[in-house]
Amino acid sequence: MFRKKVLNLINTIVANSCKCPAHSHNYGSATATTQTGRKEYAFEMSASTVRFGPGVSAELGADLVNLGAKNVCLVTDKNVAKLASVRVAFDSLARHGINYEVYDETRVEPTDESFWQAALFARRKQFDAFVAIGGGSSMDTAKVANLFCSDPEAELLDYVNAPIGRAKEISVKLKPLIAMPTTSGTGSETTGVAIFDYKRLHAKTGISSKHLKPTLALVDPLHTLTQPERVMAFAGFDVFCHALESFTAVDYRDRGPAPSNPRLRPTYQGRNPISDVWARFALDTIRTNFMDAIYQPDNLEARSGMHLASTMAGVGFGNAGVHLCHGLSYPISGHVRDYKPSGYSGDHALIPHGLSVVISAPAVFEFTAVACPERHLEAAQILGANIAGVRNADAGRLLADTVRGYMQRAGIENGLRELGFSSSDIPALVEGTLPQERITKMSPREQSSEDLAKLFENSMQVY
């Protein structure tokens, strides 16, 4: 019954939403925005403080002392906690006399259940600061634990994005959060987003608010030297798509009417001149470092480059937004059957986030190019393609082929079929994409259910 109600609500939203390229429905915020009728004229750039450098993990204890923290919740997972590079951070806590308690039950690709388990753990304590050490799963789990510890009366769905959740605006004051990424992918150390798999719908959703952004990101590339090859590849394609999607997202001025109050300006605002700087930087860094980072695990220069690109792309998409690759990825991950990637621990089936995102990328960018072909051509050029003499009409094909080239060199599976899907799964995948309008509306080209079905069909085989 719950599933039917949600889907009816989604269908109502889709049927009544604006059909113009400006996408006037509010899609970038967890809160329904009161509109002025005036066209958007401004964008806002917010980000965590970022400190980057080899060995910066050793400064964690001093940072917590500077914050006045007395009782810290450290969110990680059991495997990350064993890494030698991470022990440096633990040693720093001991050296500075920081009282902390470890929560290491983080689930790779979190669910509503794993989020709530972390929230209940945090509520039972009197933590005055949080630390997240790990990949996006640990950082997102820490964000949620912080939120629900700070609002002890709230239920999980209170803050979850509409139409699945109630999209309550965050008004409580959160505790300081320091994020220390150990993988190069999600950029979660700079974003106000926490993503999870909502099991009842077999689809991903999340909580979005600038208030969730970590206070400080300690970005230490030494952590990346322990990343397995497949983890580096899949996480790297998350960076790849963050940069490409934010660079090709709808222009912030075309997002819709300006809000009546600036605090209601959405988290995802559309591409803008500042987000473009980060996207271009990330794409150029990917071109020069990605393959070496995958296949040369001791190449600190390449892995440092990808670690920095991950953070910078996070700053970019954390304000501009992502669109269809991510929108399609959530039901792909949610409908996993028995795929288990190498290099990942755990006994549950799992499609890593970066893999679920990039698997549709060639189809997506061939579809969106008609809306802004010059941007697609520029992206392809930054990634190394020769655009001399290429017509705008061929921009989508060129960028799609460029993405395929990277995927092949990185050994990415040949489409959804190799992940266990068939054409008979497409209706369920489309159904799972519809609740993702917060990000699908960021696409420069609007899409129908039929368009989404075609994108999934074109992604069944990539090469």
PDB file of N, CA and C in Angstrom, residues 318-367:
ATOM      1  N   GLY A 318      28.398  19.620  -5.667  1.00  0.00           N
ATOM      2  CA  GLY A 318      27.675  19.891  -4.429  1.00  0.00           C
ATOM      3  C   GLY A 318      26.874  21.169  -4.491  1.00  0.00           C
ATOM      4  N   ASN A 319      27.191  22.029  -5.443  1.00  0.00           N
ATOM      5  CA  ASN A 319      26.444  23.277  -5.638  1.00  0.00           C
ATOM      6  C   ASN A 319      25.688  23.299  -6.963  1.00  0.00           C
ATOM      7  N   ALA A 320      26.283  22.738  -8.006  1.00  0.00           N
ATOM      8  CA  ALA A 320      25.626  22.737  -9.314  1.00  0.00           C
ATOM      9  C   ALA A 320      24.629  21.602  -9.445  1.00  0.00           C
ATOM     10  N   GLY A 321      24.991  20.427  -8.923  1.00  0.00           N
ATOM     11  CA  GLY A 321      24.137  19.248  -9.036  1.00  0.00           C
ATOM     12  C   GLY A 321      24.642  18.268 -10.078  1.00  0.00           C
ATOM     13  N   VAL A 322      24.117  17.075 -10.005  1.00  0.00           N
ATOM     14  CA  VAL A 322      24.331  16.044 -11.017  1.00  0.00           C
ATOM     15  C   VAL A 322      22.997  15.798 -11.701  1.00  0.00           C
ATOM     16  N   HIS A 323      22.981  14.892 -12.701  1.00  0.00           N
ATOM     17  CA  HIS A 323      21.682  14.671 -13.336  1.00  0.00           C
ATOM     18  C   HIS A 323      21.445  13.209 -13.701  1.00  0.00           C
ATOM     19  N   LEU A 324      21.355  12.859 -14.957  1.00  0.00           N
ATOM     20  CA  LEU A 324      20.781  11.577 -15.330  1.00  0.00           C
ATOM     21  C   LEU A 324      21.633  10.365 -14.988  1.00  0.00           C
ATOM     22  N   CYS A 325      22.948  10.441 -15.108  1.00  0.00           N
ATOM     23  CA  CYS A 325      23.763   9.269 -14.753  1.00  0.00           C
ATOM     24  C   CYS A 325      23.484   8.855 -13.316  1.00  0.00           C
ATOM     25  N   HIS A 326      23.411   9.833 -12.430  1.00  0.00           N
ATOM     26  CA  HIS A 326      23.129   9.524 -11.033  1.00  0.00           C
ATOM     27  C   HIS A 326      21.668   9.139 -10.834  1.00  0.00           C
ATOM     28  N   GLY A 327      20.771   9.807 -11.531  1.00  0.00           N
ATOM     29  CA  GLY A 327      19.360   9.464 -11.406  1.00  0.00           C
ATOM     30  C   GLY A 327      19.075   8.022 -11.796  1.00  0.00           C
ATOM     31  N   LEU A 328      19.692   7.574 -12.881  1.00  0.00           N
ATOM     32  CA  LEU A 328      19.505   6.197 -13.342  1.00  0.00           C
ATOM     33  C   LEU A 328      20.251   5.202 -12.460  1.00  0.00           C
ATOM     34  N   SER A 329      21.315   5.657 -11.813  1.00  0.00           N
ATOM     35  CA  SER A 329      22.137   4.726 -11.036  1.00  0.00           C
ATOM     36  C   SER A 329      21.424   4.196  -9.805  1.00  0.00           C
ATOM     37  N   TYR A 330      20.518   4.972  -9.241  1.00  0.00           N
ATOM     38  CA  TYR A 330      19.929   4.573  -7.968  1.00  0.00           C
ATOM     39  C   TYR A 330      19.071   3.317  -8.083  1.00  0.00           C
ATOM     40  N   PRO A 331      18.190   3.206  -9.074  1.00  0.00           N
ATOM     41  CA  PRO A 331      17.475   1.928  -9.210  1.00  0.00           C
ATOM     42  C   PRO A 331      18.384   0.789  -9.662  1.00  0.00           C
ATOM     43  N   ILE A 332      19.445   1.096 -10.385  1.00  0.00           N
ATOM     44  CA  ILE A 332      20.393   0.048 -10.774  1.00  0.00           C
ATOM     45  C   ILE A 332      20.993  -0.587  -9.516  1.00  0.00           C
ATOM     46  N   SER A 333      21.453   0.245  -8.601  1.00  0.00           N
ATOM     47  CA  SER A 333      21.998  -0.271  -7.346  1.00  0.00           C
ATOM     48  C   SER A 333      20.925  -0.953  -6.515  1.00  0.00           C
ATOM     49  N   GLY A 334      19.737  -0.363  -6.499  1.00  0.00           N
ATOM     50  CA  GLY A 334      18.667  -0.889  -5.658  1.00  0.00           C
ATOM     51  C   GLY A 334      18.124  -2.224  -6.106  1.00  0.00           C
ATOM     52  N   HIS A 335      18.292  -2.557  -7.386  1.00  0.00           N
ATOM     53  CA  HIS A 335      17.763  -3.815  -7.919  1.00  0.00           C
ATOM     54  C   HIS A 335      18.852  -4.860  -8.147  1.00  0.00           C
ATOM     55  N   VAL A 336      19.989  -4.683  -7.494  1.00  0.00           N
ATOM     56  CA  VAL A 336      21.065  -5.666  -7.654  1.00  0.00           C
ATOM     57  C   VAL A 336      20.576  -7.047  -7.206  1.00  0.00           C
ATOM     58  N   ARG A 337      21.021  -8.067  -7.930  1.00  0.00           N
ATOM     59  CA  ARG A 337      20.637  -9.435  -7.580  1.00  0.00           C
ATOM     60  C   ARG A 337      21.803 -10.165  -6.925  1.00  0.00           C
ATOM     61  N   ASP A 338      22.796 -10.529  -7.715  1.00  0.00           N
ATOM     62  CA  ASP A 338      23.879 -11.326  -7.147  1.00  0.00           C
ATOM     63  C   ASP A 338      25.265 -10.857  -7.578  1.00  0.00           C
ATOM     64  N   TYR A 339      25.364  -9.653  -8.128  1.00  0.00           N
ATOM     65  CA  TYR A 339      26.663  -9.141  -8.552  1.00  0.00           C
ATOM     66  C   TYR A 339      27.511  -8.806  -7.326  1.00  0.00           C
ATOM     67  N   LYS A 340      28.723  -9.324  -7.284  1.00  0.00           N
ATOM     68  CA  LYS A 340      29.655  -9.039  -6.193  1.00  0.00           C
ATOM     69  C   LYS A 340      31.006  -8.663  -6.800  1.00  0.00           C
ATOM     70  N   PRO A 341      31.390  -7.412  -6.706  1.00  0.00           N
ATOM     71  CA  PRO A 341      32.641  -6.960  -7.339  1.00  0.00           C
ATOM     72  C   PRO A 341      33.869  -7.414  -6.569  1.00  0.00           C
ATOM     73  N   SER A 342      34.938  -7.597  -7.275  1.00  0.00           N
ATOM     74  CA  SER A 342      36.207  -7.920  -6.623  1.00  0.00           C
ATOM     75  C   SER A 342      36.746  -6.683  -5.921  1.00  0.00           C
ATOM     76  N   GLY A 343      37.478  -6.908  -4.834  1.00  0.00           N
ATOM     77  CA  GLY A 343      38.069  -5.805  -4.105  1.00  0.00           C
ATOM     78  C   GLY A 343      37.188  -5.215  -3.033  1.00  0.00           C
ATOM     79  N   TYR A 344      35.954  -5.710  -2.917  1.00  0.00           N
ATOM     80  CA  TYR A 344      35.023  -5.204  -1.920  1.00  0.00           C
ATOM     81  C   TYR A 344      34.734  -6.291  -0.899  1.00  0.00           C
ATOM     82  N   SER A 345      34.687  -5.912   0.369  1.00  0.00           N
ATOM     83  CA  SER A 345      34.372  -6.873   1.410  1.00  0.00           C
ATOM     84  C   SER A 345      32.861  -6.922   1.620  1.00  0.00           C
ATOM     85  N   GLY A 346      32.412  -7.880   2.406  1.00  0.00           N
ATOM     86  CA  GLY A 346      30.990  -8.018   2.681  1.00  0.00           C
ATOM     87  C   GLY A 346      30.397  -9.186   1.940  1.00  0.00           C
ATOM     88  N   ASP A 347      29.321  -9.716   2.486  1.00  0.00           N
ATOM     89  CA  ASP A 347      28.716 -10.910   1.904  1.00  0.00           C
ATOM     90  C   ASP A 347      27.435 -10.616   1.146  1.00  0.00           C
ATOM     91  N   HIS A 348      27.091  -9.339   0.976  1.00  0.00           N
ATOM     92  CA  HIS A 348      25.857  -9.012   0.267  1.00  0.00           C
ATOM     93  C   HIS A 348      26.172  -8.589  -1.172  1.00  0.00           C
ATOM     94  N   ALA A 349      25.209  -8.842  -2.066  1.00  0.00           N
ATOM     95  CA  ALA A 349      25.352  -8.406  -3.451  1.00  0.00           C
ATOM     96  C   ALA A 349      25.465  -6.882  -3.479  1.00  0.00           C
ATOM     97  N   LEU A 350      26.262  -6.387  -4.407  1.00  0.00           N
ATOM     98  CA  LEU A 350      26.576  -4.964  -4.405  1.00  0.00           C
ATOM     99  C   LEU A 350      27.029  -4.513  -5.781  1.00  0.00           C
ATOM    100  N   ILE A 351      26.410  -3.441  -6.288  1.00  0.00           N
ATOM    101  CA  ILE A 351      26.927  -2.741  -7.459  1.00  0.00           C
ATOM    102  C   ILE A 351      27.509  -1.430  -6.951  1.00  0.00           C
ATOM    103  N   PRO A 352      28.830  -1.298  -6.932  1.00  0.00           N
ATOM    104  CA  PRO A 352      29.434  -0.068  -6.406  1.00  0.00           C
ATOM    105  C   PRO A 352      28.862   1.172  -7.081  1.00  0.00           C
ATOM    106  N   HIS A 353      28.759   2.225  -6.309  1.00  0.00           N
ATOM    107  CA  HIS A 353      28.083   3.423  -6.793  1.00  0.00           C
ATOM    108  C   HIS A 353      28.679   3.940  -8.100  1.00  0.00           C
ATOM    109  N   GLY A 354      30.014   4.049  -8.163  1.00  0.00           N
ATOM    110  CA  GLY A 354      30.625   4.569  -9.378  1.00  0.00           C
ATOM    111  C   GLY A 354      30.334   3.725 -10.595  1.00  0.00           C
ATOM    112  N   LEU A 355      30.261   2.412 -10.422  1.00  0.00           N
ATOM    113  CA  LEU A 355      29.921   1.518 -11.534  1.00  0.00           C
ATOM    114  C   LEU A 355      28.482   1.723 -11.971  1.00  0.00           C
ATOM    115  N   SER A 356      27.572   1.840 -11.015  1.00  0.00           N
ATOM    116  CA  SER A 356      26.163   2.035 -11.365  1.00  0.00           C
ATOM    117  C   SER A 356      25.940   3.367 -12.057  1.00  0.00           C
ATOM    118  N   VAL A 357      26.802   4.344 -11.778  1.00  0.00           N
ATOM    119  CA  VAL A 357      26.677   5.666 -12.398  1.00  0.00           C
ATOM    120  C   VAL A 357      27.215   5.663 -13.824  1.00  0.00           C
ATOM    121  N   VAL A 358      28.418   5.130 -14.016  1.00  0.00           N
ATOM    122  CA  VAL A 358      29.060   5.259 -15.325  1.00  0.00           C
ATOM    123  C   VAL A 358      28.468   4.316 -16.359  1.00  0.00           C
ATOM    124  N   ILE A 359      27.794   3.269 -15.945  1.00  0.00           N
ATOM    125  CA  ILE A 359      27.319   2.267 -16.892  1.00  0.00           C
ATOM    126  C   ILE A 359      26.322   2.853 -17.885  1.00  0.00           C
ATOM    127  N   SER A 360      25.637   3.937 -17.493  1.00  0.00           N
ATOM    128  CA  SER A 360      24.689   4.585 -18.407  1.00  0.00           C
ATOM    129  C   SER A 360      25.252   5.847 -19.042  1.00  0.00           C
ATOM    130  N   ALA A 361      26.477   6.225 -18.694  1.00  0.00           N
ATOM    131  CA  ALA A 361      27.013   7.521 -19.122  1.00  0.00           C
ATOM    132  C   ALA A 361      27.065   7.702 -20.641  1.00  0.00           C
ATOM    133  N   PRO A 362      27.536   6.715 -21.422  1.00  0.00           N
ATOM    134  CA  PRO A 362      27.538   6.940 -22.874  1.00  0.00           C
ATOM    135  C   PRO A 362      26.150   7.239 -23.427  1.00  0.00           C
ATOM    136  N   ALA A 363      25.155   6.497 -22.968  1.00  0.00           N
ATOM    137  CA  ALA A 363      23.790   6.731 -23.446  1.00  0.00           C
ATOM    138  C   ALA A 363      23.278   8.092 -22.989  1.00  0.00           C
ATOM    139  N   VAL A 364      23.576   8.448 -21.759  1.00  0.00           N
ATOM    140  CA  VAL A 364      23.081   9.709 -21.207  1.00  0.00           C
ATOM    141  C   VAL A 364      23.638  10.902 -21.974  1.00  0.00           C
ATOM    142  N   PHE A 365      24.941  10.960 -22.188  1.00  0.00           N
ATOM    143  CA  PHE A 365      25.514  12.156 -22.805  1.00  0.00           C
ATOM    144  C   PHE A 365      25.211  12.245 -24.290  1.00  0.00           C
ATOM    145  N   GLU A 366      24.950  11.117 -24.915  1.00  0.00           N
ATOM    146  CA  GLU A 366      24.473  11.181 -26.296  1.00  0.00           C
ATOM    147  C   GLU A 366      23.069  11.768 -26.334  1.00  0.00           C
ATOM    148  N   PHE A 367      22.291  11.517 -25.275  1.00  0.00           N
ATOM    149  CA  PHE A 367      20.925  12.030 -25.177  1.00  0.00           C
ATOM    150  C   PHE A 367      20.901  13.519 -24.836  1.00  0.00           C
TER     151      PHE A 367
END
